[in-house]
Every structure is written in C-alpha cells, then in structure tokens.
Amino acid sequence: MIMKKSGGCVNYIGSKAKLIPFLQETIKGVVGEDLSQKSLCDIFAGSGIVGRAFKHEVDYIISNDIEYYSYILNYNALKGKKVEQSAIYIELLNVLKPLSGLIYQHYCVGSGCGRVYFSDHNGQKIDALRQAIESYKEDKNLYYFLLASLLESADKVANTASVYSSFLKTLKPLACKEMVLEGLDFEPDEKLHQVFCEDANTLISKIEGDILYLDPPYNHRQYGANYHLLNTIALYDIFQPQGKTGVRNYVSSPYCKRRSAFSALEVLIREAKFRYVFLSYNDEGLIGHKEIAQMMQRYGKYDLQIISHQRFKAYDNKKCKHSTLEYLHILEKF
Ligand SMILES: C[S@@+](CC[C@H](N)C(=O)[O-])C[C@H]1O[C@@H](n2cnc3c(N)ncnc32)[C@H](O)[C@@H]1O
C-alpha cells in the first residue's frame, strides 16, 4: 500500500507549513521550552499542520475549523488510532469499479455538466470509493481514516490551479493521472486531543487552556467557496450546485469581510480563557497590524515578531516569487 504523510493539502491558502520552525521557536521563547504540561488550541486549523507539529510536545491539542473537510483531516491526524489491516481496506477500495455518482454528475465534463474539476475516470472513481466508505460509518476511526485519505488523494488529481473556485478548461497532466487512494500515515498517541467543527467565536466561550494559536483568514477569500469540492466529497449529500463553478452553499466567515473582521477578532481575544495568545496575520490583510497591536494591548502584555514569507502560489502562477511579511502578534493576557 502507498502511504503518505497526513497533510498533503499543503498548498492550502494561508498554510503555515513553512512557518512551523518560526512558530515553534517563538512560542517556546515566550511560554518556555517544556510544553509537556500545556494545552494548545489551533482554533483556525485548516490543513492541521500546526496541531500536528505540536501534538508530540504539548499535553493535548484542541483543534477546530468551521469547514467539515478540515474537521475530517484533523480528527484523523489527532484522534485517529492505528487502523488494523488498513492496507487491505485501501487495496479493496482501489480496485472498485468506477460508477456515476454525485462527483461525476456535477463536476466531470462527460456528464454534460460543463465542469472539468476531475477527469471522467477519476470523478467516477471518487464516487465509487466515497459510496463504499459510507458503509464503514459505524467504525468512526476507520471511517475518518478512509475519508481523510480519499480527500487528500482526490485533491492531488483535481484539475484546478490549486483551489476549487474555478477549474482549468483542459485537463492538466496531473489531473490525467489515475487517482490512487493512498492511506494516510499518521502517528497515533494516547493523548486527549479534542477536535471541533464550529465557528471559532462560538467555541471560544466553551473552552479554556494555556496557548491559543489564531490563524484566521486575512483576506476576502472564503474557504467554503475555495474548497467546496472537498466539503462535497466529505459530506456526499444532496445539494444544488450553483453557477459555472458548481459551488455549494457555504458559511460566510466574518474574518473575510472588512466590516466584521476586526470586531470578530477582538471578541475572540477578549473571550479567550487562555494565558497566551499568538496571532498570525499578514501585511496584506484586511486589518492593519497597528490596529491589531493597539487592540491586543488592551488585554495584556503585548509583543510582536515579524518574518518574511513566500506567498501562496497557484499552479498557473509558478513564476510569482512574491513574498509578504507575516506578523506573529503575541499576547500574555492579564
Ligand atoms: C489561514 S487558514 C488556517 C491555515 C492553517 N493554519 C494551516 O496552516 O493550514 C484559516 C482557516 O480558518 C477557517 N475559518 C474561517 N472562518 C472561521 C470561523 N469563523 N471559525 C472557525 N474557522 C474559520 C477556514 O476554514 C480556514 O481553514
């Protein structure tokens, strides 16, 4: 069986994959080298790379994201236990006969829908696998392992310039390759990690801990729109795809709107029952860093670290080497 590391969707908008050493160094510099008695909450978890990077060092992780695909990936990476005979399940799924289901009907050109998100064969293969995985629903551990593996395997052959807000007109070479389900390789532990799929501003009043890491969206790009197909594969429900892109209804985040981003952030910080708050934000964001600094100073001892970071690149924009400044706002609450 082909195994791959959990977190393959690394080209995730706003991914902190490349900033992990900086985050580890800064957080330890403030909180202390030994984090083994501390909890860390990654409340905008996305691909989950931050939680995974800290899970062996801290007492436990609280992970959350409003998007369901993210919940699946994070549940498997943090709470997943070793799946006995996982290779057999993966092999059985990989030899299933492709069939015409939701993905083929709405997102493959052969069905006549006009959308080219996957090759016809891969769309039908995703349908066959997704329907088969549903029969394992009673075994939550196995179900999330297979679903997380399918999400990452499907994402690798998507015919997009990285996100699902649009598709490429013709199939790119990677999208022509047959999708092969790869079982995600993760390191299970016995820690009491918690994983949620809620609005961060609702969840914040129900949790407490030591370190709160905030990585909210910083621009207008709604994740529910940009990754709608991952939610569709994960949910596999009946819905009406909208317009040319076939987007499904999604929850609109206040962090992606200029008029609500600042107040949402302030409420989150004010309500946080965590001693340390670390906020990643970027110099092209909807909220200015001075505004953030002034606001955070109202809630405790404030500090700032800045690092230069290469921006997110799309498939059709490989020459763009633009780098941005990434701010890490640090707060020790009163
Ligand atoms: C910048 S990304 C996080 C990236 C993540 N740190 C990583 O490295 O992959 C922001 C995340 O916030 C999530 N999000 C947006 N609004 C939210 C809200 N109100 N509550 C919880 N999560 C939200 C998005 O779905 C997205 O995954």
mmCIF file of C-alpha atoms and ligand atoms in Angstrom:
data_model
loop_
_atom_site.group_PDB
_atom_site.id
_atom_site.type_symbol
_atom_site.label_atom_id
_atom_site.label_comp_id
_atom_site.label_asym_id
_atom_site.label_seq_id
_atom_site.Cartn_x
_atom_site.Cartn_y
_atom_site.Cartn_z
ATOM 1 C CA MET A 1 0.000 0.000 0.000
ATOM 2 C CA ILE A 2 1.155 3.517 -0.718
ATOM 3 C CA MET A 3 1.292 5.520 2.490
ATOM 4 C CA LYS A 4 1.747 9.217 2.636
ATOM 5 C CA LYS A 5 2.105 11.764 5.399
ATOM 6 C CA SER A 6 -1.102 13.339 6.611
ATOM 7 C CA GLY A 7 -1.461 16.940 5.470
ATOM 8 C CA GLY A 8 -0.887 16.610 1.746
ATOM 9 C CA CYS A 9 -3.130 19.610 1.024
ATOM 10 C CA VAL A 10 -0.094 21.732 1.864
ATOM 11 C CA ASN A 11 -0.778 24.234 -0.856
ATOM 12 C CA TYR A 12 -3.638 25.336 1.382
ATOM 13 C CA ILE A 13 -4.378 29.066 1.319
ATOM 14 C CA GLY A 14 -2.596 30.568 4.303
ATOM 15 C CA SER A 15 -0.806 27.295 5.160
ATOM 16 C CA LYS A 16 1.767 27.703 7.895
ATOM 17 C CA ALA A 17 3.752 24.654 6.732
ATOM 18 C CA LYS A 18 6.834 26.753 6.026
ATOM 19 C CA LEU A 19 6.499 28.768 9.222
ATOM 20 C CA ILE A 20 6.469 25.851 11.679
ATOM 21 C CA PRO A 21 10.099 26.295 12.895
ATOM 22 C CA PHE A 22 9.447 30.020 13.425
ATOM 23 C CA LEU A 23 6.222 29.299 15.350
ATOM 24 C CA GLN A 24 7.883 26.637 17.490
ATOM 25 C CA GLU A 25 10.837 28.819 18.314
ATOM 26 C CA THR A 26 8.721 31.876 19.133
ATOM 27 C CA ILE A 27 6.108 30.034 21.176
ATOM 28 C CA LYS A 28 8.783 28.247 23.227
ATOM 29 C CA GLY A 29 10.656 31.520 23.647
ATOM 30 C CA VAL A 30 7.587 33.019 25.303
ATOM 31 C CA VAL A 31 5.963 30.076 27.106
ATOM 32 C CA GLY A 32 9.087 28.030 27.914
ATOM 33 C CA GLU A 33 10.983 25.152 26.278
ATOM 34 C CA ASP A 34 8.977 22.445 28.033
ATOM 35 C CA LEU A 35 5.404 22.443 26.747
ATOM 36 C CA SER A 36 4.547 18.975 28.061
ATOM 37 C CA GLN A 37 2.107 20.280 30.689
ATOM 38 C CA LYS A 38 0.495 22.846 28.361
ATOM 39 C CA SER A 39 -2.518 22.613 26.068
ATOM 40 C CA LEU A 40 -2.514 24.319 22.687
ATOM 41 C CA CYS A 41 -5.630 25.330 20.789
ATOM 42 C CA ASP A 42 -5.394 25.681 16.997
ATOM 43 C CA ILE A 43 -8.799 27.308 16.506
ATOM 44 C CA PHE A 44 -8.495 28.013 12.735
ATOM 45 C CA ALA A 45 -6.785 24.696 11.993
ATOM 46 C CA GLY A 46 -7.207 24.424 8.179
ATOM 47 C CA SER A 47 -4.864 21.701 6.937
ATOM 48 C CA GLY A 48 -3.973 20.967 10.580
ATOM 49 C CA ILE A 49 -0.249 21.362 10.103
ATOM 50 C CA VAL A 50 0.173 23.431 13.292
ATOM 51 C CA GLY A 51 -1.639 20.965 15.531
ATOM 52 C CA ARG A 52 0.344 18.082 14.078
ATOM 53 C CA ALA A 53 3.622 19.924 14.587
ATOM 54 C CA PHE A 54 2.902 20.479 18.289
ATOM 55 C CA LYS A 55 0.985 17.333 19.204
ATOM 56 C CA HIS A 56 4.003 15.419 20.486
ATOM 57 C CA GLU A 57 5.273 18.340 22.567
ATOM 58 C CA VAL A 58 2.157 19.508 24.383
ATOM 59 C CA ASP A 59 -0.194 17.833 26.838
ATOM 60 C CA TYR A 60 -3.030 17.919 24.302
ATOM 61 C CA ILE A 61 -4.292 19.850 21.270
ATOM 62 C CA ILE A 62 -7.687 21.463 20.850
ATOM 63 C CA SER A 63 -8.244 21.703 17.090
ATOM 64 C CA ASN A 64 -11.093 23.470 15.335
ATOM 65 C CA ASP A 65 -12.156 24.695 11.922
ATOM 66 C CA ILE A 66 -15.545 25.722 10.561
ATOM 67 C CA GLU A 67 -15.058 23.606 7.407
ATOM 68 C CA TYR A 68 -16.071 19.947 7.508
ATOM 69 C CA TYR A 69 -13.218 18.679 5.282
ATOM 70 C CA SER A 70 -10.787 20.242 7.743
ATOM 71 C CA TYR A 71 -12.559 18.531 10.653
ATOM 72 C CA ILE A 72 -12.121 15.143 8.923
ATOM 73 C CA LEU A 73 -8.400 15.730 8.292
ATOM 74 C CA ASN A 74 -7.796 16.958 11.831
ATOM 75 C CA TYR A 75 -9.863 14.257 13.508
ATOM 76 C CA ASN A 76 -7.843 11.584 11.728
ATOM 77 C CA ALA A 77 -4.488 13.249 12.379
ATOM 78 C CA LEU A 78 -5.105 13.917 16.076
ATOM 79 C CA LYS A 79 -7.644 11.422 17.374
ATOM 80 C CA GLY A 80 -7.112 8.639 14.852
ATOM 81 C CA LYS A 81 -5.916 5.277 16.182
ATOM 82 C CA LYS A 82 -3.961 2.708 14.222
ATOM 83 C CA VAL A 83 -6.279 1.010 11.727
ATOM 84 C CA GLU A 84 -5.769 -2.744 11.792
ATOM 85 C CA GLN A 85 -5.252 -4.136 8.298
ATOM 86 C CA SER A 86 -5.559 -0.709 6.735
ATOM 87 C CA ALA A 87 -3.676 -1.960 3.655
ATOM 88 C CA ILE A 88 -6.463 -4.418 2.909
ATOM 89 C CA TYR A 89 -9.165 -1.724 3.043
ATOM 90 C CA ILE A 90 -7.128 0.561 0.791
ATOM 91 C CA GLU A 91 -6.484 -2.194 -1.715
ATOM 92 C CA LEU A 92 -10.139 -3.263 -1.790
ATOM 93 C CA LEU A 93 -11.228 0.329 -2.416
ATOM 94 C CA ASN A 94 -8.646 0.889 -5.137
ATOM 95 C CA VAL A 95 -9.980 -1.980 -7.263
ATOM 96 C CA LEU A 96 -13.632 -0.911 -7.117
ATOM 97 C CA LYS A 97 -15.392 -0.398 -10.447
ATOM 98 C CA PRO A 98 -15.866 3.337 -11.178
ATOM 99 C CA LEU A 99 -19.509 4.466 -11.140
ATOM 100 C CA SER A 100 -21.507 7.554 -11.994
ATOM 101 C CA GLY A 101 -22.433 9.459 -8.820
ATOM 102 C CA LEU A 102 -22.515 12.971 -7.445
ATOM 103 C CA ILE A 103 -18.956 13.960 -8.370
ATOM 104 C CA TYR A 104 -19.192 12.685 -11.930
ATOM 105 C CA GLN A 105 -22.630 14.229 -12.470
ATOM 106 C CA HIS A 106 -21.757 17.708 -11.170
ATOM 107 C CA TYR A 107 -18.024 18.062 -11.758
ATOM 108 C CA CYS A 108 -16.882 15.982 -14.763
ATOM 109 C CA VAL A 109 -17.317 17.057 -18.368
ATOM 110 C CA GLY A 110 -18.506 13.621 -19.601
ATOM 111 C CA SER A 111 -21.793 14.023 -17.718
ATOM 112 C CA GLY A 112 -22.617 17.155 -19.726
ATOM 113 C CA CYS A 113 -22.456 19.481 -16.695
ATOM 114 C CA GLY A 114 -19.809 21.632 -18.384
ATOM 115 C CA ARG A 115 -17.385 21.457 -15.441
ATOM 116 C CA VAL A 116 -13.926 19.880 -15.598
ATOM 117 C CA TYR A 117 -12.792 19.515 -11.980
ATOM 118 C CA PHE A 118 -11.735 15.878 -12.431
ATOM 119 C CA SER A 119 -11.164 13.567 -15.390
ATOM 120 C CA ASP A 120 -14.275 11.445 -16.045
ATOM 121 C CA HIS A 121 -12.497 8.340 -14.814
ATOM 122 C CA ASN A 122 -11.264 9.958 -11.584
ATOM 123 C CA GLY A 123 -14.696 11.503 -10.905
ATOM 124 C CA GLN A 124 -16.311 8.076 -11.206
ATOM 125 C CA LYS A 125 -13.597 6.502 -9.103
ATOM 126 C CA ILE A 126 -14.092 9.082 -6.347
ATOM 127 C CA ASP A 127 -17.837 8.304 -6.469
ATOM 128 C CA ALA A 128 -17.257 4.561 -6.156
ATOM 129 C CA LEU A 129 -14.853 4.946 -3.257
ATOM 130 C CA ARG A 130 -16.918 7.555 -1.449
ATOM 131 C CA GLN A 131 -20.058 5.423 -1.602
ATOM 132 C CA ALA A 132 -18.168 2.362 -0.378
ATOM 133 C CA ILE A 133 -16.588 4.309 2.500
ATOM 134 C CA GLU A 134 -20.078 5.214 3.747
ATOM 135 C CA SER A 135 -20.621 1.562 4.669
ATOM 136 C CA TYR A 136 -17.873 1.898 7.306
ATOM 137 C CA LYS A 137 -19.598 4.783 9.090
ATOM 138 C CA GLU A 138 -20.243 2.785 12.268
ATOM 139 C CA ASP A 139 -16.490 2.416 12.803
ATOM 140 C CA LYS A 140 -15.636 6.084 13.334
ATOM 141 C CA ASN A 141 -11.882 5.531 13.407
ATOM 142 C CA LEU A 142 -11.836 3.589 10.136
ATOM 143 C CA TYR A 143 -14.383 5.914 8.511
ATOM 144 C CA TYR A 144 -12.388 9.095 9.204
ATOM 145 C CA PHE A 145 -9.123 7.439 8.198
ATOM 146 C CA LEU A 146 -10.558 6.381 4.814
ATOM 147 C CA LEU A 147 -12.349 9.675 4.249
ATOM 148 C CA ALA A 148 -9.266 11.759 5.106
ATOM 149 C CA SER A 149 -7.205 9.543 2.794
ATOM 150 C CA LEU A 150 -9.750 10.000 -0.016
ATOM 151 C CA LEU A 151 -9.813 13.792 0.438
ATOM 152 C CA GLU A 152 -6.065 14.080 0.096
ATOM 153 C CA SER A 153 -5.814 11.567 -2.775
ATOM 154 C CA ALA A 154 -8.601 13.300 -4.729
ATOM 155 C CA ASP A 155 -7.085 16.731 -4.103
ATOM 156 C CA LYS A 156 -3.877 15.564 -5.823
ATOM 157 C CA VAL A 157 -5.638 14.929 -9.155
ATOM 158 C CA ALA A 158 -8.003 17.912 -9.167
ATOM 159 C CA ASN A 159 -7.953 19.873 -12.415
ATOM 160 C CA THR A 160 -7.585 23.259 -10.760
ATOM 161 C CA ALA A 161 -4.981 25.933 -10.300
ATOM 162 C CA SER A 162 -4.866 24.821 -6.656
ATOM 163 C CA VAL A 163 -8.263 25.800 -5.224
ATOM 164 C CA TYR A 164 -11.790 24.927 -6.311
ATOM 165 C CA SER A 165 -13.103 28.415 -7.055
ATOM 166 C CA SER A 166 -12.634 27.530 -10.727
ATOM 167 C CA PHE A 167 -11.393 24.664 -12.918
ATOM 168 C CA LEU A 168 -8.932 24.600 -15.808
ATOM 169 C CA LYS A 169 -10.543 24.369 -19.261
ATOM 170 C CA THR A 170 -8.483 21.359 -20.312
ATOM 171 C CA LEU A 171 -7.095 18.583 -18.144
ATOM 172 C CA LYS A 172 -3.627 19.355 -16.771
ATOM 173 C CA PRO A 173 -1.119 16.441 -16.789
ATOM 174 C CA LEU A 174 -1.579 15.661 -13.075
ATOM 175 C CA ALA A 175 -5.359 15.527 -13.472
ATOM 176 C CA CYS A 176 -4.997 12.941 -16.283
ATOM 177 C CA LYS A 177 -3.256 10.511 -13.932
ATOM 178 C CA GLU A 178 -5.449 7.892 -12.332
ATOM 179 C CA MET A 179 -6.309 8.701 -8.733
ATOM 180 C CA VAL A 180 -4.834 6.122 -6.403
ATOM 181 C CA LEU A 181 -6.154 6.017 -2.858
ATOM 182 C CA GLU A 182 -3.175 6.377 -0.526
ATOM 183 C CA GLY A 183 -3.625 5.558 3.142
ATOM 184 C CA LEU A 184 -2.538 8.480 5.288
ATOM 185 C CA ASP A 185 0.385 7.811 7.534
ATOM 186 C CA PHE A 186 -0.060 9.401 10.944
ATOM 187 C CA GLU A 187 1.384 8.873 14.393
ATOM 188 C CA PRO A 188 -1.374 7.947 16.839
ATOM 189 C CA ASP A 189 -0.942 8.723 20.524
ATOM 190 C CA GLU A 190 -2.932 8.285 23.709
ATOM 191 C CA LYS A 191 -3.349 11.986 24.432
ATOM 192 C CA LEU A 192 -6.777 13.529 24.962
ATOM 193 C CA HIS A 193 -6.846 15.763 21.892
ATOM 194 C CA GLN A 194 -10.148 17.455 21.103
ATOM 195 C CA VAL A 195 -11.401 18.236 17.587
ATOM 196 C CA PHE A 196 -14.299 20.568 16.764
ATOM 197 C CA CYS A 197 -16.071 21.872 13.669
ATOM 198 C CA GLU A 198 -17.539 25.144 14.910
ATOM 199 C CA ASP A 199 -17.404 28.869 14.465
ATOM 200 C CA ALA A 200 -14.354 29.940 16.477
ATOM 201 C CA ASN A 201 -16.329 32.760 18.103
ATOM 202 C CA THR A 202 -18.928 30.284 19.389
ATOM 203 C CA LEU A 203 -16.425 27.697 20.515
ATOM 204 C CA ILE A 204 -14.240 30.164 22.408
ATOM 205 C CA SER A 205 -16.723 30.515 25.295
ATOM 206 C CA LYS A 206 -16.779 26.732 25.814
ATOM 207 C CA ILE A 207 -13.046 26.010 26.037
ATOM 208 C CA GLU A 208 -10.017 27.012 28.077
ATOM 209 C CA GLY A 209 -6.341 26.179 28.105
ATOM 210 C CA ASP A 210 -2.806 27.561 28.025
ATOM 211 C CA ILE A 211 -1.828 28.546 24.467
ATOM 212 C CA LEU A 212 -4.281 29.837 21.881
ATOM 213 C CA TYR A 213 -2.955 29.974 18.314
ATOM 214 C CA LEU A 214 -5.027 32.119 15.958
ATOM 215 C CA ASP A 215 -4.605 31.899 12.195
ATOM 216 C CA PRO A 216 -7.805 33.434 10.797
ATOM 217 C CA PRO A 217 -8.359 34.171 7.113
ATOM 218 C CA TYR A 218 -6.819 37.555 6.399
ATOM 219 C CA ASN A 219 -8.475 38.440 3.085
ATOM 220 C CA HIS A 220 -11.782 38.111 1.185
ATOM 221 C CA ARG A 221 -11.225 34.547 0.019
ATOM 222 C CA GLN A 222 -13.865 32.411 1.712
ATOM 223 C CA TYR A 223 -12.577 28.900 2.399
ATOM 224 C CA GLY A 224 -16.033 27.365 1.942
ATOM 225 C CA ALA A 225 -16.046 28.636 -1.657
ATOM 226 C CA ASN A 226 -12.427 27.843 -2.410
ATOM 227 C CA TYR A 227 -12.607 24.268 -1.095
ATOM 228 C CA HIS A 228 -16.301 23.483 -1.775
ATOM 229 C CA LEU A 229 -15.467 20.247 -3.567
ATOM 230 C CA LEU A 230 -13.622 18.849 -0.557
ATOM 231 C CA ASN A 231 -16.736 19.525 1.534
ATOM 232 C CA THR A 232 -18.852 17.801 -1.114
ATOM 233 C CA ILE A 233 -16.656 14.711 -1.128
ATOM 234 C CA ALA A 234 -16.699 14.679 2.682
ATOM 235 C CA LEU A 235 -20.442 15.291 3.102
ATOM 236 C CA TYR A 236 -21.639 13.491 -0.059
ATOM 237 C CA ASP A 237 -25.126 14.891 0.379
ATOM 238 C CA ILE A 238 -27.831 16.128 -1.982
ATOM 239 C CA PHE A 239 -27.418 19.807 -2.863
ATOM 240 C CA GLN A 240 -27.849 22.212 -5.757
ATOM 241 C CA PRO A 241 -24.519 23.270 -7.316
ATOM 242 C CA GLN A 242 -24.551 26.965 -8.169
ATOM 243 C CA GLY A 243 -23.454 28.588 -11.445
ATOM 244 C CA LYS A 244 -20.457 27.875 -13.612
ATOM 245 C CA THR A 245 -18.182 26.763 -10.768
ATOM 246 C CA GLY A 246 -20.776 24.499 -9.136
ATOM 247 C CA VAL A 247 -20.107 25.917 -5.683
ATOM 248 C CA ARG A 248 -22.366 24.669 -2.883
ATOM 249 C CA ASN A 249 -23.831 26.925 -0.200
ATOM 250 C CA TYR A 250 -21.207 27.761 2.373
ATOM 251 C CA VAL A 251 -20.931 29.579 5.670
ATOM 252 C CA SER A 252 -19.520 33.019 5.120
ATOM 253 C CA SER A 253 -16.759 33.886 7.615
ATOM 254 C CA PRO A 254 -16.745 37.306 9.328
ATOM 255 C CA TYR A 255 -12.944 37.197 9.123
ATOM 256 C CA CYS A 256 -13.159 37.528 5.317
ATOM 257 C CA LYS A 257 -15.033 40.839 5.395
ATOM 258 C CA ARG A 258 -13.518 44.211 6.125
ATOM 259 C CA ARG A 259 -16.518 45.422 8.102
ATOM 260 C CA SER A 260 -16.627 42.467 10.501
ATOM 261 C CA ALA A 261 -13.064 41.081 10.688
ATOM 262 C CA PHE A 262 -11.791 43.426 13.377
ATOM 263 C CA SER A 263 -14.733 43.106 15.748
ATOM 264 C CA ALA A 264 -14.798 39.301 15.355
ATOM 265 C CA LEU A 265 -11.102 39.185 16.240
ATOM 266 C CA GLU A 266 -11.495 41.458 19.230
ATOM 267 C CA VAL A 267 -14.369 39.380 20.635
ATOM 268 C CA LEU A 268 -12.306 36.221 20.205
ATOM 269 C CA ILE A 269 -9.336 37.686 22.073
ATOM 270 C CA ARG A 270 -11.494 39.238 24.783
ATOM 271 C CA GLU A 271 -13.364 35.972 25.422
ATOM 272 C CA ALA A 272 -10.286 33.723 25.301
ATOM 273 C CA LYS A 273 -9.639 31.853 28.571
ATOM 274 C CA PHE A 274 -6.028 31.174 27.619
ATOM 275 C CA ARG A 275 -2.953 32.738 29.191
ATOM 276 C CA TYR A 276 -1.017 33.092 25.930
ATOM 277 C CA VAL A 277 -2.445 34.155 22.572
ATOM 278 C CA PHE A 278 -0.410 34.018 19.340
ATOM 279 C CA LEU A 279 -1.978 35.557 16.243
ATOM 280 C CA SER A 280 -0.585 35.029 12.733
ATOM 281 C CA TYR A 281 -1.557 37.790 10.342
ATOM 282 C CA ASN A 282 -0.084 39.058 7.146
ATOM 283 C CA ASP A 283 0.815 42.537 5.974
ATOM 284 C CA GLU A 284 -1.726 42.373 3.120
ATOM 285 C CA GLY A 285 -4.590 41.545 5.471
ATOM 286 C CA LEU A 286 -7.957 43.234 5.962
ATOM 287 C CA ILE A 287 -6.881 44.515 9.382
ATOM 288 C CA GLY A 288 -3.779 46.672 9.752
ATOM 289 C CA HIS A 289 -1.090 45.405 12.132
ATOM 290 C CA LYS A 290 -1.100 48.654 14.101
ATOM 291 C CA GLU A 291 -4.827 48.298 14.697
ATOM 292 C CA ILE A 292 -4.263 44.756 15.934
ATOM 293 C CA ALA A 293 -1.418 45.840 18.199
ATOM 294 C CA GLN A 294 -3.463 48.638 19.783
ATOM 295 C CA MET A 295 -6.403 46.318 20.392
ATOM 296 C CA MET A 296 -4.327 43.471 21.867
ATOM 297 C CA GLN A 297 -2.562 45.825 24.245
ATOM 298 C CA ARG A 298 -5.919 46.383 25.944
ATOM 299 C CA TYR A 299 -5.959 42.733 27.041
ATOM 300 C CA GLY A 300 -2.438 42.152 28.378
ATOM 301 C CA LYS A 301 1.299 42.290 27.745
ATOM 302 C CA TYR A 302 1.892 42.588 24.011
ATOM 303 C CA ASP A 303 4.835 41.755 21.747
ATOM 304 C CA LEU A 304 5.420 41.295 18.008
ATOM 305 C CA GLN A 305 7.610 39.108 15.776
ATOM 306 C CA ILE A 306 7.863 39.596 12.010
ATOM 307 C CA ILE A 307 9.157 37.190 9.364
ATOM 308 C CA SER A 308 9.314 37.329 5.569
ATOM 309 C CA HIS A 309 7.262 34.539 3.983
ATOM 310 C CA GLN A 310 6.760 33.362 0.394
ATOM 311 C CA ARG A 311 3.139 33.785 -0.591
ATOM 312 C CA PHE A 312 0.716 31.059 -1.679
ATOM 313 C CA LYS A 313 1.278 30.093 -5.344
ATOM 314 C CA ALA A 314 -1.253 28.709 -7.782
ATOM 315 C CA TYR A 315 -0.482 26.079 -10.450
ATOM 316 C CA ASP A 316 -0.694 28.612 -13.294
ATOM 317 C CA ASN A 317 1.341 31.271 -11.491
ATOM 318 C CA LYS A 318 4.608 29.448 -10.811
ATOM 319 C CA LYS A 319 6.791 32.404 -11.654
ATOM 320 C CA CYS A 320 5.306 34.531 -8.876
ATOM 321 C CA LYS A 321 8.026 34.708 -6.212
ATOM 322 C CA HIS A 322 6.350 37.481 -4.276
ATOM 323 C CA SER A 323 7.000 37.376 -0.555
ATOM 324 C CA THR A 324 4.996 39.009 2.190
ATOM 325 C CA LEU A 325 5.609 39.876 5.810
ATOM 326 C CA GLU A 326 3.997 37.558 8.295
ATOM 327 C CA TYR A 327 3.253 39.056 11.702
ATOM 328 C CA LEU A 328 3.073 36.993 14.847
ATOM 329 C CA HIS A 329 1.270 39.077 17.462
ATOM 330 C CA ILE A 330 1.906 37.813 20.967
ATOM 331 C CA LEU A 331 -0.254 38.450 23.998
ATOM 332 C CA GLU A 332 0.092 37.351 27.607
ATOM 333 C CA LYS A 333 -3.366 38.019 28.992
ATOM 334 C CA PHE A 334 -3.882 39.907 32.261
HETATM 335 C C1 LIG B 1 -5.405 30.853 7.256
HETATM 336 S S1 LIG B 1 -6.380 29.414 7.289
HETATM 337 C C2 LIG B 1 -5.586 28.437 8.509
HETATM 338 C C3 LIG B 1 -4.410 27.716 7.928
HETATM 339 C C4 LIG B 1 -3.795 26.719 8.869
HETATM 340 N N1 LIG B 1 -3.133 27.341 9.978
HETATM 341 C C5 LIG B 1 -2.800 25.861 8.097
HETATM 342 O O1 LIG B 1 -1.580 26.055 8.252
HETATM 343 O O2 LIG B 1 -3.249 25.029 7.306
HETATM 344 C C6 LIG B 1 -7.829 29.939 8.084
HETATM 345 C C7 LIG B 1 -8.836 28.834 8.433
HETATM 346 O O3 LIG B 1 -9.882 29.424 9.206
HETATM 347 C C8 LIG B 1 -11.096 28.750 8.910
HETATM 348 N N2 LIG B 1 -12.177 29.659 9.333
HETATM 349 C C9 LIG B 1 -12.629 30.773 8.724
HETATM 350 N N3 LIG B 1 -13.572 31.361 9.479
HETATM 351 C C10 LIG B 1 -13.726 30.617 10.592
HETATM 352 C C11 LIG B 1 -14.535 30.725 11.754
HETATM 353 N N4 LIG B 1 -15.396 31.733 11.914
HETATM 354 N N5 LIG B 1 -14.411 29.775 12.703
HETATM 355 C C12 LIG B 1 -13.547 28.738 12.553
HETATM 356 N N6 LIG B 1 -12.749 28.576 11.466
HETATM 357 C C13 LIG B 1 -12.842 29.513 10.496
HETATM 358 C C14 LIG B 1 -11.012 28.471 7.426
HETATM 359 O O4 LIG B 1 -11.836 27.390 7.066
HETATM 360 C C15 LIG B 1 -9.517 28.170 7.253
HETATM 361 O O5 LIG B 1 -9.258 26.793 7.282
#
